[in-house]
mmCIF file of C-alpha atoms and ligand atoms in Angstrom:
data_model
loop_
_atom_site.group_PDB
_atom_site.id
_atom_site.type_symbol
_atom_site.label_atom_id
_atom_site.label_comp_id
_atom_site.label_asym_id
_atom_site.label_seq_id
_atom_site.Cartn_x
_atom_site.Cartn_y
_atom_site.Cartn_z
ATOM 1 C CA GLU A 1 -62.413 -170.192 87.931
ATOM 2 C CA GLN A 2 -60.962 -167.014 89.491
ATOM 3 C CA GLN A 3 -57.899 -169.063 90.419
ATOM 4 C CA ASP A 4 -57.522 -170.279 86.806
ATOM 5 C CA LEU A 5 -57.590 -166.709 85.568
ATOM 6 C CA GLN A 6 -54.997 -165.651 88.126
ATOM 7 C CA ASP A 7 -52.795 -168.653 87.268
ATOM 8 C CA HIS A 8 -52.989 -167.857 83.569
ATOM 9 C CA PHE A 9 -52.097 -164.203 84.233
ATOM 10 C CA ASP A 10 -49.147 -165.184 86.448
ATOM 11 C CA ALA A 11 -47.900 -167.642 83.829
ATOM 12 C CA VAL A 12 -48.037 -165.064 81.030
ATOM 13 C CA VAL A 13 -46.194 -162.531 83.160
ATOM 14 C CA SER A 14 -43.519 -165.006 84.249
ATOM 15 C CA ARG A 15 -42.871 -166.050 80.639
ATOM 16 C CA HIS A 16 -42.361 -162.323 79.837
ATOM 17 C CA GLU A 17 -45.219 -162.475 77.377
ATOM 18 C CA ARG A 18 -47.841 -159.790 77.068
ATOM 19 C CA ILE A 19 -51.119 -159.046 78.729
ATOM 20 C CA GLU A 20 -53.567 -157.579 76.210
ATOM 21 C CA PRO A 21 -56.641 -155.383 76.822
ATOM 22 C CA ARG A 22 -59.183 -158.240 76.603
ATOM 23 C CA ASP A 23 -57.221 -160.534 78.927
ATOM 24 C CA TRP A 24 -58.209 -160.930 82.556
ATOM 25 C CA MET A 25 -55.959 -158.937 84.884
ATOM 26 C CA PRO A 26 -55.930 -158.240 88.630
ATOM 27 C CA GLU A 27 -57.641 -154.926 89.438
ATOM 28 C CA ARG A 28 -54.508 -153.625 91.155
ATOM 29 C CA TYR A 29 -52.461 -154.357 88.045
ATOM 30 C CA ARG A 30 -54.969 -152.356 86.011
ATOM 31 C CA ALA A 31 -54.950 -149.492 88.531
ATOM 32 C CA THR A 32 -51.147 -149.379 88.637
ATOM 33 C CA LEU A 33 -50.942 -149.237 84.869
ATOM 34 C CA VAL A 34 -53.552 -146.488 84.682
ATOM 35 C CA ARG A 35 -51.587 -144.495 87.247
ATOM 36 C CA GLN A 36 -48.220 -144.913 85.545
ATOM 37 C CA ILE A 37 -49.436 -144.476 81.963
ATOM 38 C CA ALA A 38 -51.580 -141.457 82.887
ATOM 39 C CA GLN A 39 -48.675 -139.816 84.717
ATOM 40 C CA HIS A 40 -46.481 -140.525 81.758
ATOM 41 C CA ALA A 41 -49.014 -139.047 79.309
ATOM 42 C CA HIS A 42 -49.512 -135.956 81.488
ATOM 43 C CA SER A 43 -45.713 -135.519 81.625
ATOM 44 C CA GLU A 44 -45.506 -135.399 77.856
ATOM 45 C CA ILE A 45 -48.303 -132.829 77.642
ATOM 46 C CA ILE A 46 -47.064 -130.610 80.500
ATOM 47 C CA GLY A 47 -43.522 -131.169 79.186
ATOM 48 C CA MET A 48 -44.400 -129.153 76.097
ATOM 49 C CA GLN A 49 -44.463 -125.961 78.158
ATOM 50 C CA PRO A 50 -40.847 -125.435 79.273
ATOM 51 C CA GLU A 51 -39.499 -125.743 75.736
ATOM 52 C CA GLY A 52 -42.574 -124.173 74.113
ATOM 53 C CA ASN A 53 -41.536 -121.079 76.053
ATOM 54 C CA TRP A 54 -38.621 -120.620 73.592
ATOM 55 C CA ILE A 55 -40.288 -121.303 70.233
ATOM 56 C CA THR A 56 -40.898 -117.632 69.474
ATOM 57 C CA ARG A 57 -37.355 -116.736 70.528
ATOM 58 C CA ALA A 58 -35.350 -119.442 68.756
ATOM 59 C CA PRO A 59 -32.063 -117.984 67.466
ATOM 60 C CA SER A 60 -32.490 -119.143 63.853
ATOM 61 C CA LEU A 61 -35.072 -120.563 61.468
ATOM 62 C CA ARG A 62 -33.387 -123.969 61.684
ATOM 63 C CA ARG A 63 -33.485 -124.021 65.492
ATOM 64 C CA LYS A 64 -37.101 -122.948 65.421
ATOM 65 C CA ALA A 65 -38.093 -125.722 62.993
ATOM 66 C CA VAL A 66 -36.292 -128.337 65.103
ATOM 67 C CA LEU A 67 -37.841 -127.101 68.348
ATOM 68 C CA LEU A 68 -41.342 -126.950 66.854
ATOM 69 C CA ALA A 69 -40.982 -130.527 65.612
ATOM 70 C CA LYS A 70 -39.802 -131.709 69.032
ATOM 71 C CA VAL A 71 -42.637 -130.055 70.931
ATOM 72 C CA GLN A 72 -45.158 -131.489 68.443
ATOM 73 C CA ASP A 73 -43.653 -134.950 68.967
ATOM 74 C CA GLU A 74 -44.315 -134.554 72.695
ATOM 75 C CA ALA A 75 -48.004 -133.862 71.986
ATOM 76 C CA GLY A 76 -47.996 -137.031 69.867
ATOM 77 C CA HIS A 77 -46.420 -139.054 72.690
ATOM 78 C CA GLY A 78 -49.113 -137.813 75.056
ATOM 79 C CA LEU A 79 -51.768 -138.984 72.606
ATOM 80 C CA TYR A 80 -50.275 -142.491 72.133
ATOM 81 C CA LEU A 81 -50.117 -142.819 75.892
ATOM 82 C CA TYR A 82 -53.683 -141.615 76.525
ATOM 83 C CA SER A 83 -54.770 -144.145 73.882
ATOM 84 C CA ALA A 84 -52.882 -146.910 75.688
ATOM 85 C CA ALA A 85 -54.602 -145.871 78.938
ATOM 86 C CA GLU A 86 -58.013 -145.932 77.204
ATOM 87 C CA THR A 87 -57.553 -149.653 76.487
ATOM 88 C CA LEU A 88 -57.739 -150.093 80.285
ATOM 89 C CA GLY A 89 -61.191 -148.525 80.450
ATOM 90 C CA VAL A 90 -60.465 -144.884 81.351
ATOM 91 C CA SER A 91 -61.154 -142.058 78.922
ATOM 92 C CA ARG A 92 -58.766 -139.292 78.001
ATOM 93 C CA ALA A 93 -61.361 -136.771 79.227
ATOM 94 C CA GLU A 94 -61.393 -138.366 82.689
ATOM 95 C CA LEU A 95 -57.608 -138.402 82.872
ATOM 96 C CA THR A 96 -57.334 -134.783 81.735
ATOM 97 C CA GLU A 97 -59.853 -133.850 84.421
ATOM 98 C CA LYS A 98 -57.649 -135.571 87.026
ATOM 99 C CA LEU A 99 -54.590 -133.715 85.771
ATOM 100 C CA VAL A 100 -56.126 -130.252 85.812
ATOM 101 C CA SER A 101 -57.716 -130.838 89.229
ATOM 102 C CA GLY A 102 -54.330 -131.917 90.627
ATOM 103 C CA GLN A 103 -55.436 -135.501 91.458
ATOM 104 C CA GLN A 104 -52.828 -137.106 89.188
ATOM 105 C CA LYS A 105 -49.141 -136.349 88.968
ATOM 106 C CA TYR A 106 -46.767 -135.551 86.131
ATOM 107 C CA SER A 107 -42.967 -135.658 86.159
ATOM 108 C CA SER A 108 -41.270 -133.386 88.697
ATOM 109 C CA ILE A 109 -38.782 -132.186 86.073
ATOM 110 C CA PHE A 110 -41.314 -130.002 84.274
ATOM 111 C CA ASN A 111 -41.797 -127.804 87.330
ATOM 112 C CA TYR A 112 -38.436 -126.133 86.772
ATOM 113 C CA PRO A 113 -38.155 -123.006 84.607
ATOM 114 C CA THR A 114 -36.298 -122.625 81.300
ATOM 115 C CA LEU A 115 -34.228 -119.486 81.772
ATOM 116 C CA SER A 116 -31.984 -119.465 78.682
ATOM 117 C CA TYR A 117 -31.851 -120.992 75.216
ATOM 118 C CA ALA A 118 -29.175 -123.373 76.458
ATOM 119 C CA ASP A 119 -31.969 -124.995 78.504
ATOM 120 C CA VAL A 120 -33.487 -126.247 75.243
ATOM 121 C CA GLY A 121 -30.249 -128.129 74.597
ATOM 122 C CA THR A 122 -29.918 -129.332 78.177
ATOM 123 C CA ILE A 123 -33.487 -130.627 78.255
ATOM 124 C CA GLY A 124 -32.836 -132.543 75.033
ATOM 125 C CA TRP A 125 -29.561 -133.970 76.291
ATOM 126 C CA LEU A 126 -30.338 -134.709 79.954
ATOM 127 C CA VAL A 127 -34.145 -134.810 80.243
ATOM 128 C CA ASP A 128 -34.745 -136.766 77.046
ATOM 129 C CA GLY A 129 -31.618 -138.774 77.887
ATOM 130 C CA ALA A 130 -33.122 -139.757 81.253
ATOM 131 C CA ALA A 131 -36.464 -140.430 79.572
ATOM 132 C CA ILE A 132 -34.834 -142.832 77.093
ATOM 133 C CA CYS A 133 -32.942 -144.621 79.851
ATOM 134 C CA ASN A 134 -36.234 -145.191 81.663
ATOM 135 C CA GLN A 135 -38.335 -145.961 78.588
ATOM 136 C CA VAL A 136 -36.188 -148.371 76.556
ATOM 137 C CA PRO A 137 -36.815 -151.114 79.164
ATOM 138 C CA LEU A 138 -40.519 -150.161 79.137
ATOM 139 C CA CYS A 139 -40.676 -151.367 75.506
ATOM 140 C CA ARG A 140 -40.621 -154.818 77.204
ATOM 141 C CA THR A 141 -43.270 -153.989 79.798
ATOM 142 C CA SER A 142 -45.888 -156.681 80.365
ATOM 143 C CA TYR A 143 -48.861 -154.652 79.100
ATOM 144 C CA GLY A 144 -48.984 -154.825 75.290
ATOM 145 C CA PRO A 145 -50.408 -151.414 74.313
ATOM 146 C CA TYR A 146 -47.998 -149.585 76.657
ATOM 147 C CA GLY A 147 -44.933 -151.466 75.387
ATOM 148 C CA ARG A 148 -45.847 -150.887 71.750
ATOM 149 C CA ALA A 149 -46.408 -147.156 72.341
ATOM 150 C CA MET A 150 -42.936 -146.989 73.920
ATOM 151 C CA ILE A 151 -41.194 -148.293 70.799
ATOM 152 C CA ARG A 152 -42.138 -145.303 68.698
ATOM 153 C CA VAL A 153 -41.760 -142.864 71.580
ATOM 154 C CA CYS A 154 -38.172 -144.069 72.152
ATOM 155 C CA LYS A 155 -37.218 -143.614 68.511
ATOM 156 C CA GLU A 156 -38.441 -140.037 68.621
ATOM 157 C CA GLU A 157 -36.791 -139.343 71.975
ATOM 158 C CA SER A 158 -33.458 -140.469 70.513
ATOM 159 C CA PHE A 159 -33.784 -137.735 67.907
ATOM 160 C CA HIS A 160 -34.676 -135.279 70.682
ATOM 161 C CA GLN A 161 -31.613 -136.236 72.648
ATOM 162 C CA ARG A 162 -29.323 -135.833 69.656
ATOM 163 C CA GLN A 163 -30.723 -132.408 68.775
ATOM 164 C CA GLY A 164 -30.102 -131.265 72.360
ATOM 165 C CA TYR A 165 -26.545 -132.531 72.404
ATOM 166 C CA GLU A 166 -25.824 -131.005 68.989
ATOM 167 C CA LEU A 167 -27.241 -127.660 70.143
ATOM 168 C CA LEU A 168 -24.980 -127.694 73.217
ATOM 169 C CA MET A 169 -21.953 -128.750 71.121
ATOM 170 C CA THR A 170 -22.592 -125.754 68.866
ATOM 171 C CA MET A 171 -22.789 -123.397 71.836
ATOM 172 C CA MET A 172 -19.646 -124.912 73.364
ATOM 173 C CA SER A 173 -17.714 -124.095 70.212
ATOM 174 C CA GLY A 174 -18.944 -120.482 70.382
ATOM 175 C CA THR A 175 -17.972 -117.649 72.732
ATOM 176 C CA ASP A 176 -16.986 -117.787 76.418
ATOM 177 C CA GLU A 177 -20.374 -116.329 77.218
ATOM 178 C CA GLN A 178 -22.123 -119.167 75.385
ATOM 179 C CA ARG A 179 -20.004 -121.784 77.157
ATOM 180 C CA ALA A 180 -20.908 -120.205 80.485
ATOM 181 C CA MET A 181 -24.613 -120.351 79.542
ATOM 182 C CA VAL A 182 -24.323 -124.073 78.865
ATOM 183 C CA GLN A 183 -22.533 -124.783 82.141
ATOM 184 C CA GLU A 184 -25.052 -122.722 84.116
ATOM 185 C CA SER A 185 -27.918 -124.602 82.493
ATOM 186 C CA VAL A 186 -26.365 -128.027 83.154
ATOM 187 C CA ASP A 187 -25.796 -126.993 86.790
ATOM 188 C CA ARG A 188 -29.519 -126.268 87.190
ATOM 189 C CA PHE A 189 -30.815 -129.393 85.438
ATOM 190 C CA TRP A 190 -28.462 -132.151 86.639
ATOM 191 C CA TRP A 191 -30.064 -132.906 90.008
ATOM 192 C CA PRO A 192 -33.675 -132.537 88.837
ATOM 193 C CA ALA A 193 -32.817 -134.928 85.954
ATOM 194 C CA LEU A 194 -31.612 -137.544 88.485
ATOM 195 C CA MET A 195 -34.909 -137.146 90.364
ATOM 196 C CA MET A 196 -36.871 -138.125 87.241
ATOM 197 C CA PHE A 197 -36.135 -141.785 88.058
ATOM 198 C CA GLY A 198 -38.211 -141.537 91.214
ATOM 199 C CA PRO A 199 -37.381 -142.026 94.898
ATOM 200 C CA PRO A 200 -34.563 -144.370 96.043
ATOM 201 C CA ASP A 201 -35.565 -148.049 95.905
ATOM 202 C CA ASP A 202 -35.963 -148.422 99.645
ATOM 203 C CA ASP A 203 -38.370 -145.488 99.606
ATOM 204 C CA SER A 204 -40.321 -146.469 96.475
ATOM 205 C CA PRO A 205 -43.701 -147.941 97.438
ATOM 206 C CA ASN A 206 -44.537 -149.273 93.954
ATOM 207 C CA THR A 207 -41.293 -150.761 92.613
ATOM 208 C CA ALA A 208 -41.412 -154.286 94.098
ATOM 209 C CA GLN A 209 -44.964 -155.016 92.938
ATOM 210 C CA SER A 210 -44.474 -153.333 89.549
ATOM 211 C CA MET A 211 -41.330 -155.433 88.971
ATOM 212 C CA ALA A 212 -43.179 -158.613 89.973
ATOM 213 C CA TRP A 213 -45.893 -157.778 87.444
ATOM 214 C CA GLY A 214 -43.349 -156.949 84.755
ATOM 215 C CA ILE A 215 -44.673 -153.394 84.454
ATOM 216 C CA LYS A 216 -41.234 -152.078 85.405
ATOM 217 C CA ARG A 217 -38.157 -154.010 84.264
ATOM 218 C CA ASP A 218 -35.547 -152.168 86.364
ATOM 219 C CA THR A 219 -35.627 -150.365 89.689
ATOM 220 C CA ASN A 220 -35.387 -146.582 90.059
ATOM 221 C CA ASP A 221 -31.818 -146.753 91.432
ATOM 222 C CA GLU A 222 -30.625 -149.139 88.704
ATOM 223 C CA LEU A 223 -31.802 -146.762 86.006
ATOM 224 C CA ARG A 224 -30.413 -143.701 87.805
ATOM 225 C CA GLN A 225 -26.992 -145.388 87.960
ATOM 226 C CA LYS A 226 -27.163 -146.294 84.273
ATOM 227 C CA PHE A 227 -27.991 -142.682 83.416
ATOM 228 C CA VAL A 228 -25.069 -141.313 85.455
ATOM 229 C CA ASP A 229 -22.652 -143.787 83.827
ATOM 230 C CA MET A 230 -23.937 -142.879 80.381
ATOM 231 C CA SER A 231 -23.838 -139.105 80.951
ATOM 232 C CA VAL A 232 -20.328 -138.679 82.423
ATOM 233 C CA PRO A 233 -18.393 -139.403 79.183
ATOM 234 C CA GLN A 234 -20.877 -137.281 77.238
ATOM 235 C CA ALA A 235 -20.212 -134.354 79.601
ATOM 236 C CA GLU A 236 -16.456 -134.786 79.187
ATOM 237 C CA ARG A 237 -16.784 -134.742 75.432
ATOM 238 C CA LEU A 238 -18.939 -131.618 75.642
ATOM 239 C CA GLY A 239 -16.561 -129.885 78.062
ATOM 240 C CA VAL A 240 -18.975 -129.366 80.960
ATOM 241 C CA THR A 241 -18.977 -130.631 84.546
ATOM 242 C CA PHE A 242 -21.797 -131.849 86.788
ATOM 243 C CA PRO A 243 -22.384 -130.013 90.104
ATOM 244 C CA ASP A 244 -21.520 -133.010 92.276
ATOM 245 C CA PRO A 245 -18.225 -133.104 94.207
ATOM 246 C CA GLU A 246 -18.809 -136.803 95.030
ATOM 247 C CA LEU A 247 -19.061 -137.881 91.406
ATOM 248 C CA ARG A 248 -16.183 -140.227 90.570
ATOM 249 C CA TRP A 249 -15.429 -143.551 88.885
ATOM 250 C CA ASN A 250 -15.432 -146.526 91.216
ATOM 251 C CA ALA A 251 -13.331 -149.239 89.575
ATOM 252 C CA GLU A 252 -14.381 -151.839 92.111
ATOM 253 C CA ARG A 253 -18.070 -151.407 91.362
ATOM 254 C CA GLY A 254 -17.521 -150.646 87.678
ATOM 255 C CA HIS A 255 -19.834 -147.646 88.083
ATOM 256 C CA HIS A 256 -19.651 -143.993 89.038
ATOM 257 C CA ASP A 257 -20.303 -143.060 92.634
ATOM 258 C CA PHE A 258 -22.423 -139.955 93.004
ATOM 259 C CA GLY A 259 -23.967 -137.741 95.662
ATOM 260 C CA ARG A 260 -27.442 -137.863 97.159
ATOM 261 C CA PRO A 261 -30.110 -135.886 95.354
ATOM 262 C CA ASP A 262 -32.036 -133.487 97.574
ATOM 263 C CA TRP A 263 -35.050 -135.712 98.284
ATOM 264 C CA GLU A 264 -36.634 -132.999 100.420
ATOM 265 C CA GLU A 265 -36.732 -130.781 97.343
ATOM 266 C CA PHE A 266 -38.206 -133.681 95.334
ATOM 267 C CA ALA A 267 -40.961 -134.188 97.928
ATOM 268 C CA ALA A 268 -41.741 -130.469 97.896
ATOM 269 C CA VAL A 269 -42.050 -130.449 94.093
ATOM 270 C CA LEU A 270 -44.422 -133.454 94.283
ATOM 271 C CA ARG A 271 -46.510 -131.566 96.845
ATOM 272 C CA GLY A 272 -46.938 -128.775 94.305
ATOM 273 C CA GLU A 273 -44.311 -126.462 95.764
ATOM 274 C CA GLY A 274 -41.785 -126.444 92.909
ATOM 275 C CA PRO A 275 -40.881 -123.174 91.174
ATOM 276 C CA CYS A 276 -43.390 -123.633 88.316
ATOM 277 C CA ASN A 277 -46.092 -126.084 89.506
ATOM 278 C CA ALA A 278 -48.834 -123.458 89.748
ATOM 279 C CA GLN A 279 -47.907 -121.874 86.420
ATOM 280 C CA ARG A 280 -47.825 -125.230 84.572
ATOM 281 C CA LEU A 281 -51.245 -126.321 85.814
ATOM 282 C CA GLU A 282 -52.766 -122.904 85.289
ATOM 283 C CA HIS A 283 -51.521 -122.862 81.694
ATOM 284 C CA ARG A 284 -52.860 -126.382 81.082
ATOM 285 C CA ARG A 285 -56.268 -125.469 82.553
ATOM 286 C CA ARG A 286 -56.506 -122.382 80.385
ATOM 287 C CA ALA A 287 -55.575 -124.321 77.239
ATOM 288 C CA HIS A 288 -58.176 -126.960 78.141
ATOM 289 C CA ASP A 289 -60.908 -124.345 78.648
ATOM 290 C CA ASP A 290 -59.935 -122.491 75.489
ATOM 291 C CA GLY A 291 -60.191 -125.766 73.558
ATOM 292 C CA ALA A 292 -63.730 -126.578 74.725
ATOM 293 C CA TRP A 293 -65.306 -125.261 71.531
ATOM 294 C CA VAL A 294 -63.000 -127.423 69.398
ATOM 295 C CA ARG A 295 -64.040 -130.564 71.297
ATOM 296 C CA GLU A 296 -67.727 -129.602 70.995
ATOM 297 C CA ALA A 297 -67.416 -128.919 67.271
ATOM 298 C CA ALA A 298 -65.559 -132.203 66.656
ATOM 299 C CA LEU A 299 -68.210 -134.143 68.583
ATOM 300 C CA ALA A 300 -71.072 -132.419 66.742
ATOM 301 C CA TYR A 301 -69.409 -133.210 63.429
ATOM 302 C CA ALA A 302 -68.829 -136.864 64.375
ATOM 303 C CA ARG A 303 -72.465 -137.170 65.482
ATOM 304 C CA ARG A 304 -73.716 -135.664 62.197
ATOM 305 C CA GLU A 305 -71.516 -138.006 60.161
ATOM 306 C CA SER A 306 -72.689 -141.085 62.044
ATOM 307 C CA ASP A 307 -76.364 -139.964 61.769
ATOM 308 C CA ALA A 308 -75.868 -139.658 58.013
ATOM 309 C CA LEU A 309 -74.749 -143.292 57.949
ATOM 310 C CA GLU A 310 -77.940 -144.529 59.642
ATOM 311 C CA PRO A 311 -80.367 -146.057 57.153
HETATM 312 N N1 FAQ B 401 -42.090 -136.982 89.264
HETATM 313 O O1 FAQ B 401 -43.115 -145.913 93.936
HETATM 314 P P1 FAQ B 401 -42.507 -144.984 92.950
HETATM 315 C C1 FAQ B 401 -41.016 -137.347 79.428
HETATM 316 C C2 FAQ B 401 -44.275 -140.665 92.039
HETATM 317 S S1 FAQ B 401 -40.172 -138.308 80.548
HETATM 318 C C3 FAQ B 401 -43.333 -137.045 89.757
HETATM 319 O O2 FAQ B 401 -41.073 -145.149 92.649
HETATM 320 P P2 FAQ B 401 -43.260 -145.798 90.261
HETATM 321 C C4 FAQ B 401 -40.389 -137.140 78.061
HETATM 322 C C5 FAQ B 401 -44.797 -141.996 91.545
HETATM 323 O O3 FAQ B 401 -45.590 -141.826 90.405
HETATM 324 C C6 FAQ B 401 -41.044 -138.165 82.112
HETATM 325 N N2 FAQ B 401 -43.799 -138.117 90.459
HETATM 326 O O4 FAQ B 401 -43.402 -144.994 91.610
HETATM 327 C C7 FAQ B 401 -40.165 -135.710 77.766
HETATM 328 C C8 FAQ B 401 -45.544 -142.495 92.724
HETATM 329 O O5 FAQ B 401 -46.814 -141.819 92.718
HETATM 330 P P3 FAQ B 401 -48.111 -142.221 93.549
HETATM 331 C C9 FAQ B 401 -42.223 -139.108 82.236
HETATM 332 C C10 FAQ B 401 -42.936 -139.133 90.655
HETATM 333 O O6 FAQ B 401 -44.390 -145.419 89.397
HETATM 334 C C11 FAQ B 401 -38.893 -135.221 77.715
HETATM 335 C C12 FAQ B 401 -44.690 -142.003 93.884
HETATM 336 O O7 FAQ B 401 -43.932 -140.914 93.388
HETATM 337 N N3 FAQ B 401 -41.810 -140.474 82.213
HETATM 338 O O8 FAQ B 401 -42.046 -136.914 79.756
HETATM 339 C C13 FAQ B 401 -41.626 -139.126 90.155
HETATM 340 O O9 FAQ B 401 -43.060 -147.241 90.524
HETATM 341 C C14 FAQ B 401 -38.655 -133.874 77.431
HETATM 342 C C15 FAQ B 401 -43.762 -143.078 94.429
HETATM 343 O O10 FAQ B 401 -42.745 -143.479 93.466
HETATM 344 C C16 FAQ B 401 -42.506 -141.442 82.827
HETATM 345 O O11 FAQ B 401 -43.536 -141.204 83.441
HETATM 346 C C17 FAQ B 401 -41.212 -137.997 89.438
HETATM 347 N N4 FAQ B 401 -39.975 -137.886 88.926
HETATM 348 O O12 FAQ B 401 -41.895 -145.268 89.607
HETATM 349 C C18 FAQ B 401 -41.225 -134.841 77.495
HETATM 350 C C19 FAQ B 401 -41.961 -142.845 82.677
HETATM 351 N N5 FAQ B 401 -41.030 -140.275 90.518
HETATM 352 O O13 FAQ B 401 -48.096 -143.707 93.724
HETATM 353 C C20 FAQ B 401 -40.997 -133.487 77.227
HETATM 354 C C21 FAQ B 401 -42.898 -143.908 83.154
HETATM 355 C C22 FAQ B 401 -41.927 -140.973 91.225
HETATM 356 O O14 FAQ B 401 -47.950 -141.469 94.814
HETATM 357 C C23 FAQ B 401 -39.698 -132.999 77.194
HETATM 358 N N6 FAQ B 401 -42.965 -143.968 84.568
HETATM 359 N N7 FAQ B 401 -43.065 -140.279 91.310
HETATM 360 O O15 FAQ B 401 -49.247 -141.739 92.697
HETATM 361 C C24 FAQ B 401 -42.130 -144.704 85.367
HETATM 362 O O16 FAQ B 401 -41.225 -145.356 84.881
HETATM 363 C C25 FAQ B 401 -42.388 -144.720 86.857
HETATM 364 O O17 FAQ B 401 -43.692 -144.288 87.069
HETATM 365 C C26 FAQ B 401 -41.373 -143.882 87.673
HETATM 366 C C27 FAQ B 401 -41.777 -143.930 89.151
HETATM 367 C C28 FAQ B 401 -39.982 -144.471 87.549
HETATM 368 C C29 FAQ B 401 -41.374 -142.417 87.239
#
């Protein structure tokens, strides 16, 4: 019977159909999904901090309204993703506990500081741009609830990317000082944005199995290449350069060649040694502790309501 279940699972996956919460699935498939979806959810929640840093200092009412909406969307994305993870039998409380205790990861990119308002634009353009590149294929992931969550997330990320690019375009048509701020910001974020796609394929322990299971649809290097190819013309249009002397069009390959990201830096950030790791987790822990009374009150209210329904 176990073999029948496995055969059915393999057949569904190979037809590119979906596995749903009540379907049988291998335990390692479940564990891999929990890991990836939880890390993704945590990234959205921790990812609110770098931009949240600028909400009170936005240069105009319009910029403030846009930024507030974007950061709220990120909270929403975290919630869709925690809900998708819950369909696999883990609670949001458990996952949050693993985040604040440092047992689960979140994206390396959010351990870098936001030093100027241009960073809000650069994060929208490059960080949301990289996120879209990675997440559009995830709309076709083999696990139903994850794929469906990605559809809405991607629509919202497209708006985020546009607002970032528009912000940078505005600054680029301003003063020399503003143009220099944009270039300086792009210089800081380019390499960390390339690291968002994960380690190179031959150093990525999970890619082969995740591709076989249809959890991932493209490898880390394939998506990184796609992102570089997509970003170069956008940078030209904007009037900025990327800090990579090896970046050039390769007509033979039909792609841009580019330099090697600093994988030692990436490993250090994953070990918790990035410029803002401690600050991000500390902030998240504090917010979680400060919210304890809200969770207690909501639970007490829910209990009272359900008691009232008892005959
Ligand atoms: N940072 O074997 P692989 C956003 C870990 S977008 C930290 O290649 P995998 C939107 C990896 O988890 C950002 N850790 O792993 C936003 C694994 O960990 P393990 C979030 C990383 O899973 C924008 C180990 O290294 N997006 O938040 C990173 O097959 C603006 C070995 O790596 C997603 O999470 C990294 N960059 O491929 C919000 C997308 N890369 O096993 C606010 C969904 C790798 O040691 C503002 N996730 N690791 O626990 C994925 O597509 C995949 O999980 C990858 C990694 C591609 C990230």
